Amino acid sequence: MTSDEKILSGDEVAKHNTRESCWIIVHGKVYDVTDFLDDHPGGSRIILKYAGKDATEEYDPIHPPDAITRNLHPSKHLGKIDPHSVKKVVKEITAEEKERQLRVENRPPLTECLNLHDFEAIARSVMSEKAWAYYSSAADDEITHRENHAAYHRIWFRPRVLRNMTNVDFSATILGQKSTMPIYITATALGKLGHPDGELNLTRAAGKYGLIQMIPTLASCAFDDLVDAAQPGQPQFLQLYVNKNREIVKSFVQHAEERGIKGLFITVDAPQLGRREKDMRQNFEDIGSAVQQKAGDEVVRDQGAARAISTFIDPGLDWKDITWFKTITKMPIILKGIQTWEDAVMAAEAGVAGIVLSNHGGRQLEFARSGIEVLVEVVGALKERNLFPNPNFEIYVDGGVRRATDVLKAIASGATAVGIGRPFLYAYSAYGQPGVERALQILRDELEMNMRLLGAQTLKDVVPSMVDARSITAHTTAVPEDRLYGSNYEGLQSAHIKEIKSKL
Amino acid sequence: MTSDEKILSGDEVAKHNTRESCWIIVHGKVYDVTDFLDDHPGGSRIILKYAGKDATEEYDPIHPPDAITRNLHPSKHLGKIDPHSVKKVVKEITAEEKERQLRVENRPPLTECLNLHDFEAIARSVMSEKAWAYYSSAADDEITHRENHAAYHRIWFRPRVLRNMTNVDFSATILGQKSTMPIYITATALGKLGHPDGELNLTRAAGKYGLIQMIPTLASCAFDDLVDAAQPGQPQFLQLYVNKNREIVKSFVQHAEERGIKGLFITVDAPQLGRREKDMRQNFEDIGSAVQQKAGDEVVRDQGAARAISTFIDPGLDWKDITWFKTITKMPIILKGIQTWEDAVMAAEAGVAGIVLSNHGGRQLEFARSGIEVLVEVVGALKERNLFPNPNFEIYVDGGVRRATDVLKAIASGATAVGIGRPFLYAYSAYGQPGVERALQILRDELEMNMRLLGAQTLKDVVPSMVDARSITAHTTAVPEDRLYGSNYEGLQSAHIKEIKSKL
Amino acid sequence: MTSDEKILSGDEVAKHNTRESCWIIVHGKVYDVTDFLDDHPGGSRIILKYAGKDATEEYDPIHPPDAITRNLHPSKHLGKIDPHSVKKVVKEITAEEKERQLRVENRPPLTECLNLHDFEAIARSVMSEKAWAYYSSAADDEITHRENHAAYHRIWFRPRVLRNMTNVDFSATILGQKSTMPIYITATALGKLGHPDGELNLTRAAGKYGLIQMIPTLASCAFDDLVDAAQPGQPQFLQLYVNKNREIVKSFVQHAEERGIKGLFITVDAPQLGRREKDMRQNFEDIGSAVQQKAGDEVVRDQGAARAISTFIDPGLDWKDITWFKTITKMPIILKGIQTWEDAVMAAEAGVAGIVLSNHGGRQLEFARSGIEVLVEVVGALKERNLFPNPNFEIYVDGGVRRATDVLKAIASGATAVGIGRPFLYAYSAYGQPGVERALQILRDELEMNMRLLGAQTLKDVVPSMVDARSITAHTTAVPEDRLYGSNYEGLQSAHIKEIKSKL
Amino acid sequence: MTSDEKILSGDEVAKHNTRESCWIIVHGKVYDVTDFLDDHPGGSRIILKYAGKDATEEYDPIHPPDAITRNLHPSKHLGKIDPHSVKKVVKEITAEEKERQLRVENRPPLTECLNLHDFEAIARSVMSEKAWAYYSSAADDEITHRENHAAYHRIWFRPRVLRNMTNVDFSATILGQKSTMPIYITATALGKLGHPDGELNLTRAAGKYGLIQMIPTLASCAFDDLVDAAQPGQPQFLQLYVNKNREIVKSFVQHAEERGIKGLFITVDAPQLGRREKDMRQNFEDIGSAVQQKAGDEVVRDQGAARAISTFIDPGLDWKDITWFKTITKMPIILKGIQTWEDAVMAAEAGVAGIVLSNHGGRQLEFARSGIEVLVEVVGALKERNLFPNPNFEIYVDGGVRRATDVLKAIASGATAVGIGRPFLYAYSAYGQPGVERALQILRDELEMNMRLLGAQTLKDVVPSMVDARSITAHTTAVPEDRLYGSNYEGLQSAHIKEIKSKL
């Protein structure tokens, strides 16, 4: 009889509720995590909170389903729990949570979401603070995060007129795969924080709308579940954080290839995952406030979700590894996170299938330039070296995209497609899968209209002369305001309606 | 006896109040619109609201008077209504509407409107929300709309002094027609939304002040009524959206020429009319809020007024059509909506009489550059090709003009005249025809003074060296602010009056 | 017996209180202004308010003392009023006025004014609204007015170190006259609006601090009173608006020369005085609100104080007049209001003694560039033509100066001295003559320190390489903000003090 | 018996409480300061407040401990006070002070400080207003102060990827001394204003974290106490304001060298200490408000703490003195406050060991460019002259640094190390020494992560091509806003949660 066959009672488990002996229940199984406490990337405190209890609800959105079995020696898998013997942890519903649920009930109908911003506005209202903090946070002062969007505003269109725009076609081919739009759903972690179905929302909506989803290494859903959820012929990509243990990497990559993954996007901008202070600060609100630490206490800091889940990533990843990857898979390899023309040229010369110009959604290095700015630099440098255009080397950008105009600016500047991440997370956090579908429909509508207004029948017609990107490298700050002068200046008043006296 | 002679009673009409049999009354006539319901560009819902009833009041500001007869087969024209037999739809006056009417009563005297901004301020207070949303809305995030005005601020004057400015003359010749100012009233749709007299306000004020009005295809008033309202010798232009049915186009254009129209402005920047979200969102407030749609419902969206009225426009319009137009009319042909030097050169070579550099008031393609920015580019390119100046090819700009200084910047940069649209709509929405007249008087006063201060006796003296437009192409965004730094910084305080204690 | 010897009683005057027969009392004399009513630049309404009464208090701050005698035929000078026979117009003190007087009482001690901004802050609190509106108003949207100050912020210093700064000397020579600072008090109109002593505050403070005052044509004080108030050897300049009647001009100029005026500054940027809407709108508040005009009434508009007082100015002034001026006076002639290098070169070639680069405090042509920006252009152009430096041709700038740093930027860029206007008006409006003195002392303190920190012992050492003015021509506007994106973005929060519960 | 041995009673001292005879007690000793009253740099008023009393508490944070003995002739040292005979001045605790103390108690635990901004936020809440005003104030309108931080935002990174980042090393060598980071603690005055241990907090934390502290001339702690507090082998630098009396300078410098100081940083940007209006204005709040001065009173102004403590500084310091310094010490000499390439070249040619590019934290000359901007200019000019890189001439910058990204931008631009001042003051004002330690730990964490993300294993790998600094010289101001236009524009609204009705 393996331990898995053993049946344990809730009372027995409940006795092991201390640092000295700490058992927890996850998905109906009992684990002895006593020795693991200090190795837990998220710290021991959060585990001890569930010592002797069922931790599934807390565990789920943060961990891939197999995280616990992968990390814990089989000898610590103690057996199954007798489901009738466990007292359900009655989760107290706080006043804040009640208000949140009321907001969920009062969401406007989906038809009132007219643009991608709207999903974010609703998501911010209906998500838990923890989930919002994780999704929306970025590096340091989040300047880079906002710059990603702002950079698009420094590019303006030069639209052509009097071209027959009866039919427009904005379908794209990405790594040889068909896509109905020059857009793919890029990889983002911890999908279940926003919605219980997590990344499955994206898989299903992508299938329905003919888009390609990039499956994240740090998905909340199991990789195979996401592949299984795809429709026949629906292409998927895989984003890869490279584990220090290359054997794990190899088996994961080869498994992905077997499952039909069409492109391997290796993240190269994250030798260490970022400090995201909004996420970190949220943890204090969540946990820390009860225990007042005295000034000067030793620092025992929760580093936020990003750090908690990423300690396996290898900071030693380098160009030699790329060569190695080519020996273990036939999938096209794309480097995600290139940020200079120098590295773009190296990538092209290294024979990879493409690059993603990205600063990781502004979540890694503060003051890393936006993907769209790097795109202008990279395309210029590749052209000089006759490396662009190049049918075997595609360029993608991500970060800050909210409108079809953003997408078309990237295409005109030389990108094959654009990755969109957070907006789809917000869409399903607010409305589930229908939210993602509506977001895709909006992008479609916007693309159709903007192609017409731009004078481009197909994406091939979206050419560099259709944009003026000369201001893209301007990083300006206003001279700090002269507040005394400003406070003395009295602004002009408009003509205005006479004051209306109420009648008695 | 034709159906038109038939007299129907209100009771009879009232029975046909369903989707299965839907009759409505418009301007005293009864129409069977049952089969038309699904073809209505504005959707069936709004018609069904008036099924069996008199729809005139709702119909009028949105449709040209002959829209219904043009679109409905004569067999569906059922006859006249017996006026005594119809119960007037008693329109409930909401509290909001009462407040609006009170604001109308309390408008400041017209003399307090000192500039064009003032009309907009008053109009915003006294217009219905629906009308305001339609007039003021623009594409996507309305960045382009605001850029149109802001772009003028990047041009500064280089005024000359010690010239005899006793007499200044700012009259202009536009397509051979005299105008008292280098300004024309450009075409805008749905004029009755703001005032029951609609575009007639403009016709009459233009006559009085010696300006040229461009009559819009989508006027609320009938074309002939607007022509009839002109004074003898008062020139008018026509703006044309090209219908897919070229026969309709031909007869409309030739009719216009017969009626004495002096210029045909063919809109080339609107193969599809824009999504204007302020307009679209207003519809939800108006209608949608009662029926709570479940998330995931099929999308049945009201696309706003612009889309509702424009499905006839041909997205296939191209340069060949311009050649065709020259065969059906002798009116000067002007292309409205040119946005690059490349198309400007093509237009000059195609032998049209002029172009309007315009992004359609920011209502079409978001991030299309402002007319004034394009002007600088276009004039430069035409000069290089010896196509400018050119007595047979005039250049106009529109979008964002609020002051005579804006007008003079455009003239100095090479424009023959400037189109102004929204400000006149706001002027009559706030004050009717006298509002437009005062707006024109203000422009006149400003022009006179600014010509003097600029050192220009006539428009010929308003030369390129009078402006510094070198910053016009700079599209800058500030580096996103460092909010933590900013929140820590404590601004300086002025010296201030000591706190005054009230005496007991 | 001349009419001046006649004595009239208050009762007799009081009978002439209609449009048909309108007498007023000013400074103890009685005038029949019936025929003058329609010629009054400020309109008849304001005179009729005082028909049959003593108008002195209203008259004084707006008119030079001799305005009435100059404009009215001697036959209309009816005689002296018997002072005992006039009922004093008891001026009702409004609640607003009481509050204002309370604020005057509660001004902070003068020592708390640490910079020129402070005087403006206090003046804004203690001046009448009318006076504030006139002094602070500027053209159109007042963009130029604010740009005048902002332009200085685009110039940054390149200070030198390790120079012996024990003694610094910032005295200047202006048109051969000594000044303790490279600053003069420039001409501004209607000085009594802010303080009963009007421009005399400036004359006296200038005498005490060794500065030169430029006496305005439109002073509230009589020219001779201002000259009489000067100390022996205290130099004064005269600003001249050129009257259409050149005989008046000639006698005024020659009189000024006889009184010892050291420089004649002819204003060349004001063929017509500006529309200043803050000033105009203030009039409605003051007068117009009682009489509700119906929309559409004929326009009878009060154009504000500036227009009211300036109808005599000749818009025909040109370069030929400058030649004529040289025949009627030996005073150095300076052209005030030059705004391009072209006119600067013409001025130098015309042999005048200097130019003031100025846009008239932003009160005339909106979007005229700031004096400091024009300075950089002018000096460059003059150098190219070997016209700079030139001991017989000095360059001044005015507009927007608030700090000694501004002054030193102008000096480094090639100016001989800088004119300051509004700040001194605010200083005496807030505190009378001591206010002006303290303002001068502050400038002195700032100059001394900044000369030291800049590494310049004398003004000759304040050289062009001490400033970086390369950004001066950049007229940038930010791309209009994306408000939806901005409203979704949640700013970071600092660590903060725990909420403190009140103890029960 | 020397006077120091004399014992005086409190009653006796208390009699000397007038301007005519003024004794005070400091640190248990009695001084006769009657003749010194008018020489006190901080004015006589503040001394007279303590006439006949114990002034130690007020004296301590403002003066180095030996200030009084150095400035007062021994004959005025009257003796020791009998401690039992003095009535303790019972300091009234104001309501504001009580609230401040409550805020101190309610500081968040130190672990919640995630970045350097957080210390400033807490310090602002818990410091006395006087201390906050002195630390945070800067020159004129504090534009330069804020520009120092903003300038870093005009530099963006060009990070390299796929480099082995397993180990990163950001230790530096500064003037031959080891530092764990390319950061030193720069000199700032009056350290006890923020915390009773003053600069000792910095010495101790520096020792623990392996950083170098630059000891200020104007420390609140005695120089020797700060040296004594260093750990064995802990290097320290000295910042020097040069006294007019060179003998004092010589003995101070040679004493420092004997005590093992490793570098002499001579301040060259302060021939006169700045007017800092926030500091000056604070004094009025503190003292002046009770005595209402009449407008026009003679100016008797308190110039703020900076001026009060700095009258000894020699404005005559020049390059010859640098030569002299080399004759009196073997310590490396560094010039602190260089601001142009011209002076940088002179410094290199003068053979000093290095320069600090600095504008004195924005506290001296308003509109002096930021250190980081000057760095780009200086390195360019030195390279042209083959003076860079130069192992015998190091370049440092200070001002505006808040993040490790700022530090790395400076290193990439050519700096050897970066000075940080105010943030450490705020750290210990908020939390004492542990605050400084946590600040250093945060910088360490940020540096480690950012080195990884930048792709640099050591500081040598942080090369110029890793930054894009092309925007650094852009000093732009936005065209002043068009407020009427802005007030008319109605921003877009997001989709939003339906209003939730409360249930009755």
Coordinates of N, CA and C in Angstrom, one line a residue, chain D residues 142-254:
Chain D
E142 N 13.1 76.4 -5.6 CA 13.4 75.0 -5.5 C 13.2 74.2 -6.7
I143 N 13.3 74.9 -7.9 CA 13.2 74.3 -9.2 C 14.5 73.4 -9.4
T144 N 15.6 73.9 -9.0 CA 16.9 73.1 -9.2 C 16.9 71.9 -8.3
H145 N 16.4 72.0 -7.1 CA 16.3 70.9 -6.2 C 15.5 69.8 -6.9
R146 N 14.4 70.1 -7.4 CA 13.6 69.0 -8.0 C 14.1 68.6 -9.4
E147 N 14.8 69.5 -10.1 CA 15.4 69.1 -11.3 C 16.5 68.0 -11.1
N148 N 17.2 68.1 -10.0 CA 18.2 67.1 -9.7 C 17.7 65.7 -9.8
H149 N 16.5 65.5 -9.3 CA 15.9 64.2 -9.4 C 15.3 63.9 -10.8
A150 N 14.6 64.9 -11.3 CA 14.0 64.8 -12.6 C 15.0 64.5 -13.7
A151 N 16.2 65.1 -13.6 CA 17.2 64.9 -14.7 C 17.5 63.4 -14.9
Y152 N 17.5 62.6 -13.9 CA 17.8 61.2 -14.0 C 16.7 60.5 -14.9
H153 N 15.5 61.1 -14.9 CA 14.4 60.5 -15.7 C 14.6 60.7 -17.2
R154 N 15.5 61.6 -17.5 CA 15.8 61.8 -19.0 C 16.8 60.8 -19.5
I155 N 17.3 60.0 -18.6 CA 18.3 58.9 -19.1 C 17.6 57.6 -19.0
W156 N 17.6 56.8 -20.0 CA 17.0 55.5 -20.0 C 18.0 54.4 -20.4
F157 N 17.7 53.2 -19.9 CA 18.7 52.1 -20.0 C 18.6 51.4 -21.3
R158 N 19.8 50.8 -21.7 CA 19.9 49.9 -22.8 C 20.5 48.6 -22.3
P159 N 19.7 47.8 -21.7 CA 20.2 46.6 -20.9 C 20.5 45.5 -21.9
R160 N 21.6 44.7 -21.5 CA 22.0 43.6 -22.3 C 21.5 42.3 -21.7
V161 N 21.3 41.3 -22.5 CA 20.7 40.1 -22.0 C 21.6 38.9 -22.3
L162 N 21.2 37.7 -21.7 CA 21.9 36.5 -21.9 C 23.4 36.5 -21.5
R163 N 23.6 37.2 -20.4 CA 24.9 37.1 -19.8 C 24.8 36.4 -18.5
N164 N 25.8 35.7 -18.1 CA 25.7 34.9 -16.9 C 25.6 35.9 -15.7
M165 N 24.5 36.0 -15.0 CA 24.3 36.9 -13.9 C 24.3 36.2 -12.6
T166 N 24.8 35.0 -12.5 CA 24.8 34.3 -11.2 C 25.4 35.1 -10.1
N167 N 26.6 35.7 -10.4 CA 27.2 36.5 -9.4 C 27.4 37.9 -9.9
V168 N 27.0 38.9 -9.1 CA 27.2 40.3 -9.5 C 28.0 40.9 -8.3
D169 N 28.8 41.8 -8.7 CA 29.7 42.5 -7.7 C 29.7 44.0 -8.0
F170 N 29.1 44.7 -7.0 CA 29.0 46.2 -7.3 C 29.9 47.0 -6.3
S171 N 30.9 46.3 -5.8 CA 31.8 47.0 -4.9 C 32.7 48.0 -5.7
A172 N 33.1 49.0 -5.0 CA 33.8 50.1 -5.7 C 35.1 50.5 -5.0
T173 N 36.0 51.1 -5.6 CA 37.2 51.7 -5.0 C 37.1 53.2 -5.2
I174 N 37.0 54.0 -4.1 CA 36.9 55.4 -4.1 C 38.1 56.0 -3.5
L175 N 38.9 56.8 -4.3 CA 40.1 57.3 -3.8 C 41.0 56.3 -3.1
G176 N 41.0 55.1 -3.7 CA 41.8 54.0 -3.2 C 41.2 53.3 -2.1
Q177 N 40.0 53.7 -1.6 CA 39.4 53.0 -0.4 C 38.3 52.1 -0.9
K178 N 38.1 51.0 -0.3 CA 37.1 50.1 -0.6 C 35.7 50.5 -0.2
S179 N 34.7 50.3 -1.0 CA 33.3 50.6 -0.6 C 32.5 49.5 -1.1
T180 N 31.5 49.0 -0.4 CA 30.7 47.9 -0.8 C 29.8 48.3 -1.9
M181 N 29.6 49.6 -2.1 CA 28.7 50.1 -3.2 C 29.4 51.3 -3.8
P182 N 29.0 51.7 -5.0 CA 29.6 52.9 -5.6 C 28.8 54.2 -5.1
I183 N 28.7 54.3 -3.8 CA 28.0 55.3 -3.1 C 28.7 55.7 -1.9
Y184 N 28.7 57.0 -1.6 CA 29.3 57.5 -0.3 C 28.2 58.4 0.3
I185 N 28.3 58.5 1.6 CA 27.4 59.4 2.4 C 28.0 60.8 2.3
T186 N 27.3 61.7 1.7 CA 27.9 63.0 1.5 C 27.6 63.9 2.7
A187 N 28.3 65.0 2.8 CA 28.3 65.9 3.9 C 27.0 66.7 3.9
T188 N 26.3 66.8 5.0 CA 25.2 67.7 5.2 C 25.3 68.3 6.6
A189 N 24.8 69.5 6.8 CA 25.0 70.2 8.1 C 23.9 69.9 9.1
L190 N 24.2 70.2 10.3 CA 23.2 70.3 11.4 C 22.5 68.9 11.6
G191 N 23.3 67.9 11.7 CA 22.7 66.6 11.8 C 21.8 66.3 13.0
K192 N 22.0 67.1 14.1 CA 21.2 66.8 15.3 C 19.8 67.4 15.2
L193 N 19.5 68.2 14.2 CA 18.2 68.7 14.1 C 17.2 67.5 13.9
G194 N 17.6 66.5 13.3 CA 16.7 65.4 13.0 C 16.8 64.3 14.0
H195 N 17.8 64.2 14.8 CA 18.0 63.1 15.7 C 19.1 63.5 16.7
P196 N 18.9 63.1 18.0 CA 19.9 63.6 19.0 C 21.3 63.0 18.7
D197 N 21.4 61.9 18.1 CA 22.8 61.3 17.8 C 23.4 62.0 16.6
G198 N 22.7 62.7 15.8 CA 23.2 63.5 14.7 C 24.0 62.6 13.7
E199 N 25.1 63.1 13.3 CA 25.9 62.4 12.2 C 26.5 61.0 12.7
L200 N 26.4 60.8 14.0 CA 26.9 59.5 14.5 C 26.1 58.4 13.9
N201 N 24.8 58.6 13.7 CA 24.0 57.6 13.0 C 24.6 57.1 11.7
L202 N 25.2 58.1 11.0 CA 25.8 57.8 9.7 C 27.1 57.1 9.8
T203 N 27.9 57.5 10.8 CA 29.2 56.9 11.0 C 29.0 55.4 11.3
R204 N 28.1 55.1 12.2 CA 27.9 53.8 12.7 C 27.4 52.9 11.6
A205 N 26.3 53.4 10.9 CA 25.7 52.6 9.8 C 26.7 52.4 8.7
A206 N 27.5 53.4 8.4 CA 28.5 53.3 7.3 C 29.5 52.2 7.7
G207 N 29.9 52.2 9.0 CA 30.9 51.2 9.4 C 30.3 49.8 9.2
K208 N 29.0 49.6 9.6 CA 28.4 48.3 9.5 C 28.2 47.8 8.1
Y209 N 28.0 48.8 7.2 CA 27.7 48.4 5.8 C 28.8 48.6 4.8
G210 N 30.0 49.0 5.4 CA 31.1 49.2 4.5 C 31.1 50.3 3.5
L211 N 30.5 51.4 4.0 CA 30.4 52.6 3.1 C 31.3 53.7 3.7
I212 N 31.6 54.7 2.9 CA 32.4 55.8 3.4 C 31.6 57.0 3.7
Q213 N 31.8 57.6 4.8 CA 31.0 58.8 5.2 C 31.9 60.1 5.0
M214 N 31.3 61.1 4.4 CA 32.1 62.4 4.3 C 31.6 63.3 5.5
I215 N 32.5 63.6 6.4 CA 32.2 64.3 7.6 C 32.1 65.8 7.2
P216 N 31.0 66.4 7.6 CA 30.8 67.9 7.2 C 31.5 68.8 8.2
T217 N 32.0 69.9 7.6 CA 32.5 71.0 8.5 C 31.4 71.5 9.5
L218 N 30.2 71.5 9.0 CA 29.1 72.0 9.9 C 28.3 71.0 10.6
A219 N 29.0 69.9 10.9 CA 28.4 68.8 11.7 C 27.9 69.3 13.0
S220 N 26.8 68.7 13.5 CA 26.4 69.0 14.9 C 27.3 68.3 15.9
C221 N 27.8 67.1 15.5 CA 28.7 66.4 16.4 C 30.1 66.9 16.2
A222 N 30.9 66.8 17.2 CA 32.3 67.2 17.1 C 33.0 66.2 16.1
F223 N 33.9 66.8 15.4 CA 34.7 66.1 14.4 C 35.3 64.8 15.0
D224 N 36.0 65.0 16.2 CA 36.7 63.9 16.8 C 35.8 62.8 17.2
D225 N 34.6 63.2 17.7 CA 33.6 62.2 18.1 C 33.2 61.3 16.9
L226 N 33.1 61.9 15.7 CA 32.7 61.2 14.5 C 33.9 60.2 14.1
V227 N 35.1 60.7 14.2 CA 36.2 59.9 13.9 C 36.3 58.7 14.9
D228 N 36.2 59.1 16.2 CA 36.3 58.0 17.2 C 35.2 56.9 17.0
A229 N 34.1 57.3 16.4 CA 33.0 56.3 16.3 C 33.2 55.3 15.2
A230 N 34.2 55.6 14.3 CA 34.4 54.7 13.2 C 35.1 53.4 13.7
Q231 N 34.8 52.4 13.0 CA 35.4 51.1 13.3 C 36.9 51.1 12.8
P232 N 37.7 50.2 13.3 CA 39.0 50.1 12.8 C 39.0 49.9 11.3
G233 N 39.8 50.7 10.6 CA 39.9 50.5 9.1 C 38.8 51.1 8.3
Q234 N 37.8 51.7 9.0 CA 36.7 52.3 8.3 C 37.1 53.7 7.7
P235 N 37.2 53.8 6.4 CA 37.6 55.1 5.9 C 36.6 56.2 6.0
Q236 N 37.1 57.4 6.2 CA 36.2 58.6 6.3 C 36.8 59.7 5.4
F237 N 35.9 60.6 4.9 CA 36.4 61.8 4.1 C 36.0 63.0 5.0
L238 N 36.5 64.1 4.6 CA 36.1 65.4 5.2 C 35.7 66.4 4.2
Q239 N 34.6 67.0 4.5 CA 34.1 68.1 3.6 C 34.6 69.4 4.3
L240 N 35.1 70.4 3.5 CA 35.7 71.6 4.1 C 35.0 72.8 3.5
Y241 N 34.5 73.7 4.4 CA 34.2 75.0 4.1 C 35.4 75.8 4.5
V242 N 36.0 76.6 3.6 CA 37.2 77.3 3.9 C 37.0 78.6 4.7
N243 N 37.5 78.6 5.9 CA 37.4 79.8 6.8 C 38.3 80.9 6.3
K244 N 37.8 82.2 6.5 CA 38.6 83.3 6.1 C 40.0 83.3 6.8
N245 N 40.0 82.8 8.0 CA 41.2 82.6 8.7 C 41.9 81.3 8.4
R246 N 43.0 81.5 7.5 CA 43.6 80.3 7.0 C 44.4 79.5 8.1
E247 N 44.7 80.1 9.2 CA 45.4 79.4 10.3 C 44.4 78.3 10.8
I248 N 43.2 78.8 11.0 CA 42.2 77.8 11.5 C 42.0 76.7 10.5
V249 N 42.0 77.0 9.2 CA 41.9 76.0 8.2 C 43.0 75.0 8.3
K250 N 44.2 75.6 8.3 CA 45.4 74.7 8.3 C 45.4 73.7 9.5
S251 N 45.1 74.2 10.7 CA 45.1 73.3 11.9 C 44.0 72.3 11.8
F252 N 42.9 72.7 11.2 CA 41.8 71.7 11.1 C 42.1 70.6 10.1
V253 N 42.7 71.0 9.0 CA 43.0 70.1 7.9 C 44.1 69.1 8.4
Q254 N 45.1 69.7 9.1 CA 46.2 68.8 9.5 C 45.8 67.9 10.6

